[in-house]
Coordinates of C-alpha atoms in Angstrom, one line a residue:
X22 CA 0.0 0.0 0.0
X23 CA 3.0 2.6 0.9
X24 CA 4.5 1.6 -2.5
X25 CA 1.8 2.5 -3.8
X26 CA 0.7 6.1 -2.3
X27 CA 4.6 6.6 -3.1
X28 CA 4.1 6.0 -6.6
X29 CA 0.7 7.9 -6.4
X30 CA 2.7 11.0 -5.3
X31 CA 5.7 10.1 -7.8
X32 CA 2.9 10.5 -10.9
X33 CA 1.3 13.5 -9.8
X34 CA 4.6 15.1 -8.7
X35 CA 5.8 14.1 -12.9
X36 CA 2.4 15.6 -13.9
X37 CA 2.3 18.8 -12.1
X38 CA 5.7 19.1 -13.8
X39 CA 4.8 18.3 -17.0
X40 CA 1.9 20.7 -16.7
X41 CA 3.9 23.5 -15.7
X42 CA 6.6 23.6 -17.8
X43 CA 4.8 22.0 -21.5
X44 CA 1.2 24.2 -20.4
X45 CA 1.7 27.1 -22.4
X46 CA 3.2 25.1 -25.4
X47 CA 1.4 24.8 -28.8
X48 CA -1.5 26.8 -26.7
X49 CA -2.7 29.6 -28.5
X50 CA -5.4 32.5 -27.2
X51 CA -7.3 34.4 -30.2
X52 CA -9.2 37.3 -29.6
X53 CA -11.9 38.5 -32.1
X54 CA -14.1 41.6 -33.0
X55 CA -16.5 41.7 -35.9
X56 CA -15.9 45.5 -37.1
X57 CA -13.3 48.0 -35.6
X58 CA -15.8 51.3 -35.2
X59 CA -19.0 51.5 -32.7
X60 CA -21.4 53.9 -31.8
X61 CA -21.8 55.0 -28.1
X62 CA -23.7 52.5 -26.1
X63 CA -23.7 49.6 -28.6
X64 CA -23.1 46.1 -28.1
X65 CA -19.6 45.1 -29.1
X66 CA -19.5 41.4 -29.3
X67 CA -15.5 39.6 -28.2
X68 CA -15.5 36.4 -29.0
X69 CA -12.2 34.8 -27.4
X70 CA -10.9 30.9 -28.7
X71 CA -8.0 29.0 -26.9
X72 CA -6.8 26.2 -28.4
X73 CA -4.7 23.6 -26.7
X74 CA -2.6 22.0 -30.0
X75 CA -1.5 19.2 -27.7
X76 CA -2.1 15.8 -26.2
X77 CA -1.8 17.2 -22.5
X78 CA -4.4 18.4 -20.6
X79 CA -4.8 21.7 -19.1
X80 CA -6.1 21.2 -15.4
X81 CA -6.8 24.6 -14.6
X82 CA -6.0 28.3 -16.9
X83 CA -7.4 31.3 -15.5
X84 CA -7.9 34.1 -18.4
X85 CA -7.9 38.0 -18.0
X86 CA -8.5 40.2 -20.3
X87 CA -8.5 43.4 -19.6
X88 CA -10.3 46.8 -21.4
X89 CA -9.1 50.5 -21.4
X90 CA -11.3 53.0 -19.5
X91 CA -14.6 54.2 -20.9
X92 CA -15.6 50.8 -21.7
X93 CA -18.8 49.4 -19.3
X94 CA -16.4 47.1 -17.5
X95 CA -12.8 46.8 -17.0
X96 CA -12.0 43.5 -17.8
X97 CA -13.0 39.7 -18.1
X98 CA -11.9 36.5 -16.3
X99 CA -12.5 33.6 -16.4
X100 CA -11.4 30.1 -15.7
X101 CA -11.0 26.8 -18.0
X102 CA -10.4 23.3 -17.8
X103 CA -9.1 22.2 -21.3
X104 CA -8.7 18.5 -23.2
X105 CA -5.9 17.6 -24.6
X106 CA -6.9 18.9 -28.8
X107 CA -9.8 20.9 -27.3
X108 CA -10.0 24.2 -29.1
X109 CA -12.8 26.4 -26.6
X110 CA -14.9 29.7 -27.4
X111 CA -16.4 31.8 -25.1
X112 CA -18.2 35.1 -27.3
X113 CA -19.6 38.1 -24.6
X114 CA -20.6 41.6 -25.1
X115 CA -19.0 45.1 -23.7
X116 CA -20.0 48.8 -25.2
X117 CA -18.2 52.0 -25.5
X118 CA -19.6 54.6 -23.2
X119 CA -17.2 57.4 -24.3
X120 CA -16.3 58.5 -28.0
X121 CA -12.7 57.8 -28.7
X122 CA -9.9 55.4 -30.0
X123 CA -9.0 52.0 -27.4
X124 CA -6.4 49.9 -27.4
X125 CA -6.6 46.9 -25.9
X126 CA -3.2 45.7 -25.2
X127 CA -2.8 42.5 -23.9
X128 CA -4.6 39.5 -22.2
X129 CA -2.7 37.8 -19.1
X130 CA -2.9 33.9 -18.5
X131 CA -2.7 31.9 -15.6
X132 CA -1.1 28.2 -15.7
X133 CA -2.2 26.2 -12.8
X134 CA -0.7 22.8 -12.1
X135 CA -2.8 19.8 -11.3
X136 CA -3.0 19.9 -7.6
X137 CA -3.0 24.0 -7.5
X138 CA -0.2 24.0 -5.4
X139 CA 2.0 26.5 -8.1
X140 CA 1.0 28.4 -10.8
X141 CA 2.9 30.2 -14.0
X142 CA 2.1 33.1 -16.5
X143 CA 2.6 34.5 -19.7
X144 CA 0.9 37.5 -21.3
X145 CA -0.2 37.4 -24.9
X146 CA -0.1 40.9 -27.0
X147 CA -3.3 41.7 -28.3
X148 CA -2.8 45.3 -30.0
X149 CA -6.1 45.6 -31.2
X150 CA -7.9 49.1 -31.9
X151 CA -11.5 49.5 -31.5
X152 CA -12.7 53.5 -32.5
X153 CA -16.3 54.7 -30.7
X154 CA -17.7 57.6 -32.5
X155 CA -18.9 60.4 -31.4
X156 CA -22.3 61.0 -30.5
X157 CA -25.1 61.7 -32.1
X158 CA -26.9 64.5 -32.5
X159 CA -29.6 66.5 -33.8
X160 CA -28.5 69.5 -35.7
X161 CA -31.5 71.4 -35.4
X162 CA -31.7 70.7 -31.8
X163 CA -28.1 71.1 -31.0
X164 CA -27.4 74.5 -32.4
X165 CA -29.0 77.9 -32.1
X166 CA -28.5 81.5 -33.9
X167 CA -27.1 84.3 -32.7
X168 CA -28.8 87.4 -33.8
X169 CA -32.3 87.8 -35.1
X170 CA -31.2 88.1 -38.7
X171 CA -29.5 84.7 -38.8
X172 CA -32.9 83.3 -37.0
X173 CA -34.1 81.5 -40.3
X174 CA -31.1 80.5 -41.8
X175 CA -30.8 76.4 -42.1
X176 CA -27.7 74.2 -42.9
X177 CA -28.9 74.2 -46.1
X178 CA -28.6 78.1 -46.8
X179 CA -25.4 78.5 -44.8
X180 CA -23.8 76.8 -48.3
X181 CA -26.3 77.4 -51.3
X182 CA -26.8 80.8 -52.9
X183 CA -29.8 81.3 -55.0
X184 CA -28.6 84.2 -58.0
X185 CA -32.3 85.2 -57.7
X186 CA -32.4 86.0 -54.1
X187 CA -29.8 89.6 -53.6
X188 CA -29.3 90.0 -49.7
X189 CA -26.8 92.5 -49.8
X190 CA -23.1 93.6 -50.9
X191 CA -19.7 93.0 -49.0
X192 CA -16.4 93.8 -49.9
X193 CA -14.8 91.9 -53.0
X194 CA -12.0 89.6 -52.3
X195 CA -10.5 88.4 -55.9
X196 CA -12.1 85.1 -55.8
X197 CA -15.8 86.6 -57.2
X198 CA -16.4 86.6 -61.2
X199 CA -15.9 90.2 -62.1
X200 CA -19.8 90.1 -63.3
X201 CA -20.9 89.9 -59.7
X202 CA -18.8 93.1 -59.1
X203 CA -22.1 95.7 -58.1
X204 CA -20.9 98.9 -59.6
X205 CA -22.7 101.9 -57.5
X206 CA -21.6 100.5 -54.3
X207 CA -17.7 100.0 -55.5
X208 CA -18.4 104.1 -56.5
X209 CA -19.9 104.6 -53.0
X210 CA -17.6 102.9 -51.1
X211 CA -14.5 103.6 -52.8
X212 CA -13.7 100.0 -52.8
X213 CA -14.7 96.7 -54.9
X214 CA -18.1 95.5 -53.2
X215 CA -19.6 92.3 -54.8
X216 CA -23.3 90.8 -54.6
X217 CA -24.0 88.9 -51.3
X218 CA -26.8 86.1 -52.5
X219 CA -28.4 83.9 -50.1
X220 CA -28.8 80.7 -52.5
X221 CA -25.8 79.6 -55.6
X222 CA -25.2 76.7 -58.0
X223 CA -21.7 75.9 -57.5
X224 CA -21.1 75.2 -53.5
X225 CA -19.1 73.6 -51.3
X226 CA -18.0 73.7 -47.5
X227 CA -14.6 73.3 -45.4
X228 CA -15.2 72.3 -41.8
X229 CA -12.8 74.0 -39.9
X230 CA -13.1 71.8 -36.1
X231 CA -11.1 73.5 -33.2
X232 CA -9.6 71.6 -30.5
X233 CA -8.0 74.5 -28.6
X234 CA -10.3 75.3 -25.3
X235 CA -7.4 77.1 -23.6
X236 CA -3.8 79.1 -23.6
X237 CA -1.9 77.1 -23.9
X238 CA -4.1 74.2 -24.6
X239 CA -2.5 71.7 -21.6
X240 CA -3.8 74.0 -18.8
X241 CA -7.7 74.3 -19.7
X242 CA -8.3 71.0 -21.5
X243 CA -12.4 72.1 -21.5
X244 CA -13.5 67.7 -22.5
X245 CA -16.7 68.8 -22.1
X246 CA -17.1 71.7 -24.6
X247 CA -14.6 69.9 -27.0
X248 CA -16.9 66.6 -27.3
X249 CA -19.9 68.7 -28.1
X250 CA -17.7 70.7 -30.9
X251 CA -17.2 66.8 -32.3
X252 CA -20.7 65.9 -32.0
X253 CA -21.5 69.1 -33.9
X254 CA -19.3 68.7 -36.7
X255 CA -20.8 64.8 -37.2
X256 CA -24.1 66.9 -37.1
X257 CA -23.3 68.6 -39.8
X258 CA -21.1 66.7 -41.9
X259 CA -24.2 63.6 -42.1
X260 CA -26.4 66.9 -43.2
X261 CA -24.1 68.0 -45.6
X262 CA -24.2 64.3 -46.9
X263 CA -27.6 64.3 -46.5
X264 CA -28.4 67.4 -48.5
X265 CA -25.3 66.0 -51.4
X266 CA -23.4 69.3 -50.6
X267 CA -19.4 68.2 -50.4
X268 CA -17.5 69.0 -47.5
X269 CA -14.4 68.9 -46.3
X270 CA -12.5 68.8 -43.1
X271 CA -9.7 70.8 -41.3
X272 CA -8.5 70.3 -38.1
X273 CA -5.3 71.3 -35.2
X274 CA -6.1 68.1 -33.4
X275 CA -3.6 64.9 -33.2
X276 CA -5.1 61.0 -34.0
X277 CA -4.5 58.7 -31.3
X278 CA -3.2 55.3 -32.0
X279 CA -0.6 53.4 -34.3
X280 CA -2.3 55.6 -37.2
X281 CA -0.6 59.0 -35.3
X282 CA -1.7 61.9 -37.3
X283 CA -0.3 65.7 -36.7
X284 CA -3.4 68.1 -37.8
X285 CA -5.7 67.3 -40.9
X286 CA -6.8 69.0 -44.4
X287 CA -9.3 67.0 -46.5
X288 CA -10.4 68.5 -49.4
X289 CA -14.4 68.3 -50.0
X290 CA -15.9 65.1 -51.2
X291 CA -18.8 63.2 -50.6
X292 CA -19.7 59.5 -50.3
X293 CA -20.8 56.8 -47.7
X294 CA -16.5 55.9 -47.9
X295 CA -15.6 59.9 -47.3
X296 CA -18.2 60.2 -44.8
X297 CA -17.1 56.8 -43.0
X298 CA -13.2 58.2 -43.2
X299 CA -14.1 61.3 -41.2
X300 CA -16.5 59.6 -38.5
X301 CA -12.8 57.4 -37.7
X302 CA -11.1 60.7 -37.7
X303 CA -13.3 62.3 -35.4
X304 CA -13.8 58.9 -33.2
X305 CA -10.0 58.9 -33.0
X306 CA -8.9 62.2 -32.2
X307 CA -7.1 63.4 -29.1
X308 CA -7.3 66.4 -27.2
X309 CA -3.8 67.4 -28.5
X310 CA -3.2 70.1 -30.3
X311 CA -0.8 69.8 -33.0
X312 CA -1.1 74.2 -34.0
X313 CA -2.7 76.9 -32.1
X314 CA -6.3 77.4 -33.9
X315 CA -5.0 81.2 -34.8
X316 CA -2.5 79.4 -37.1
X317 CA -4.7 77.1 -38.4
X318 CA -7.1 79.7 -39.8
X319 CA -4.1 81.7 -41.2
X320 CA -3.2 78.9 -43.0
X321 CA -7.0 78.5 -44.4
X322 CA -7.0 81.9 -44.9
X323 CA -4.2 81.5 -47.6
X324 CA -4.9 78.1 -48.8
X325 CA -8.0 80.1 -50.7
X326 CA -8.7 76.2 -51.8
X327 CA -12.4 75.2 -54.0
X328 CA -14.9 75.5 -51.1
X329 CA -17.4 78.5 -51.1
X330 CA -18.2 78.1 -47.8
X331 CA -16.3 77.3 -44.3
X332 CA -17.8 76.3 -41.5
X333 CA -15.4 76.9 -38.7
X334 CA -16.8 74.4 -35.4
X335 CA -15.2 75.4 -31.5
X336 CA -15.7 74.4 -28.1
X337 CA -14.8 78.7 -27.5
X338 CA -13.7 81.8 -28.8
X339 CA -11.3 82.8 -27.2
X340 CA -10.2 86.8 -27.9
X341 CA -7.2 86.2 -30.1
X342 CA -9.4 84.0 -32.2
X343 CA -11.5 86.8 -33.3
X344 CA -9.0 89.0 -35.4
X345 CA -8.3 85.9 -37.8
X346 CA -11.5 84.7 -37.9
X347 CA -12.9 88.0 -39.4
X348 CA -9.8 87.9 -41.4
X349 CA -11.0 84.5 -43.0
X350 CA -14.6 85.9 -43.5
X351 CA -12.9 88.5 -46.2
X352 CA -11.5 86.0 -47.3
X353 CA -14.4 83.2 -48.2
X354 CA -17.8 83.8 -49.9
X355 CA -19.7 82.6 -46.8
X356 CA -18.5 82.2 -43.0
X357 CA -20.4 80.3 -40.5
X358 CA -19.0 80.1 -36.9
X359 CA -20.1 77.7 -34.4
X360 CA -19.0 78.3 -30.5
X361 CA -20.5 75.8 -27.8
X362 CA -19.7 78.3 -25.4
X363 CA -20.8 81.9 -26.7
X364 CA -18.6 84.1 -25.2
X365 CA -17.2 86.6 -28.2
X366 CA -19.6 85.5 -30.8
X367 CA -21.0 89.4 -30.8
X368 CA -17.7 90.5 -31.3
X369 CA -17.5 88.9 -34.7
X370 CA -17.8 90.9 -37.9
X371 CA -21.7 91.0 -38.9
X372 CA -21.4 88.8 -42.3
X373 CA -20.5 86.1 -40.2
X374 CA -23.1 83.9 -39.3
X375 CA -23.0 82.9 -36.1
X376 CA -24.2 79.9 -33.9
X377 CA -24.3 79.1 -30.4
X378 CA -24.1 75.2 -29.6
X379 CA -26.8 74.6 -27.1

């Protein structure tokens, strides 16, 4: 009988051995997403599959896989018991409460022997990207207009002007066909004044999105203000789609992620592809800021690119923006600002028209 309880302990002693030190061989840990970009709130389905590619069997392997913050939980464990050739799934569901680029890095193993007396690890690199967008919003219900002559003025006639529809002159800024050129008011003025319509054929419209929220941007990072500046430019950007005008983006902000982006200029399109492209952009941006916004608009301002329209999206004004903004509203047939927080929207020149994100 002592002979064999010896042997007994001889086997299992050979076993928990064996287990330790062969456990993680030929075992391989998958982990799998369906689609790399998610709304806000949906259901994100993980499906994990470990396969043991040997004839030993795995007593006991704890996994724990873990999420970045601004997911509904933190992480996942979970324990196994695997046969020798066993290849097992386990599929659950998480959601993105936050817009914004994750990375989840790695999932961390646990190797118990067959008694549970020790225990090994190893970590297995994931490196996988998953992209929330930002959230969605109504633009009619998100925005509102900032001076009662602005107070009818829709998406749609921020871009398109109508040749039968005169609202006024402004001052001519070389990009206007000479036959627009109104005559008596160049002789009044002493100065080339063009034809302000409210509707036109040919239209198009930059987005110009500011991350900026303070000076410098580090000390005042406003996350509150600048998320509602993305959701805004989505707004408007599905409208645009919506109502087939192209648009384009600019932007000072930095991408997260192994995709690293300094800044951004798009020229307008339009497209379920260009629209997609822009919703991973926004999804994945930072709140770093690769120019101040003053330099960004300068360098709008003298791009003088094919868009008659630019839309210029900001958590705030603040005073040092308003000098090159009214610069850039000489410089573009139409200029539409759009502050979440009003503060200096009044101080803008009156051609601009102005919104106040509610």
């Amino acid at each position: 009988m002592i002979w064999f309880l010896i042997g007994l302990i001889g086997v299992t002693y050979l076993i928990n051995k064996a287990t330790l030190y062969y456990g993680f061989r030929n075992l391989t840990y998958k982990m799998e997403v369906g689609k790399n970009t998610f709304e806000i709130g949906e259901e994100i389905e993980i499906v994990s599959i470990i396969e043991n590619k040997k004839p030993l069997t795995i007593s006991f392997l704890s996994v724990e896989e873990k999420f970045p913050k601004g997911f509904n939980i933190d992480g996942n464990i979970y324990t196994l018991f695997i046969m020798p050739y066993q290849r097992v799934k386990r599929t659950y569901k998480i959601s993105g409460e936050k817009r914004g680029l994750y990375r989840i890095k790695d999932v961390n193993l646990e190797l118990g022997d067959f008694v549970g007396f020790n225990k090994s690890y190893e970590d297995i690199e994931i490196k996988r990207e998953l992209i929330i967008f930002p959230k969605k919003i109504d633009i009619n219900e998100s925005i509102s207009p900032i001076g009662s002559l602005n107070g009818d003025i829709s998406v749609k006639r921020w871009i398109i002007d109508d040749p039968l529809m005169t609202i006024g002159i402004r001052e001519y800024t070389g990009n206007e066909p000479q036959k627009l050129i109104h005559w008596p008011s160049s002789a009044k003025y002493n100065n080339l004044m063009v034809k302000n319509f409210d509707f036109t054929t040919d239209n198009s419209v930059l987005i110009v999105l500011n991350i900026e929220s303070a000076k410098p941007y580090w000390r005042g990072i406003d996350d509150d203000r600048i998320e509602k500046a993305i959701s805004i430019t989505r707004a408007v950007m599905e409208e645009f789609e919506k109502l087939r005008i192209p648009y384009g983006l600019a932007s000072n902000a930095c991408n997260a992620g192994s995709n690293y982006i300094k800044g951004h200029f798009y020229h307008p399109g339009l497209g379920a592809n260009h629209l997609y492209h822009f919703l991973e952009i926004l999804g994945s941006m930072s709140y770093t800021v690769s120019f101040t916004f003053e330099e960004t608009l300068k360098n709008i301002s003298r791009r003088q690119g094919n868009y008659t329209t630019v839309a210029v999206i900001t958590p705030k004004i603040l005073e040092s923006y308003i000098e090159p903004i009214n610069f850039l509203g000489k410089t573009v047939n139409k200029t539409v600002v759009i502050s979440v927080d009003d503060r200096y929207l009044e101080d803008l020149n009156k051609n601009i028209i102005r919104f106040r994100g509610d």
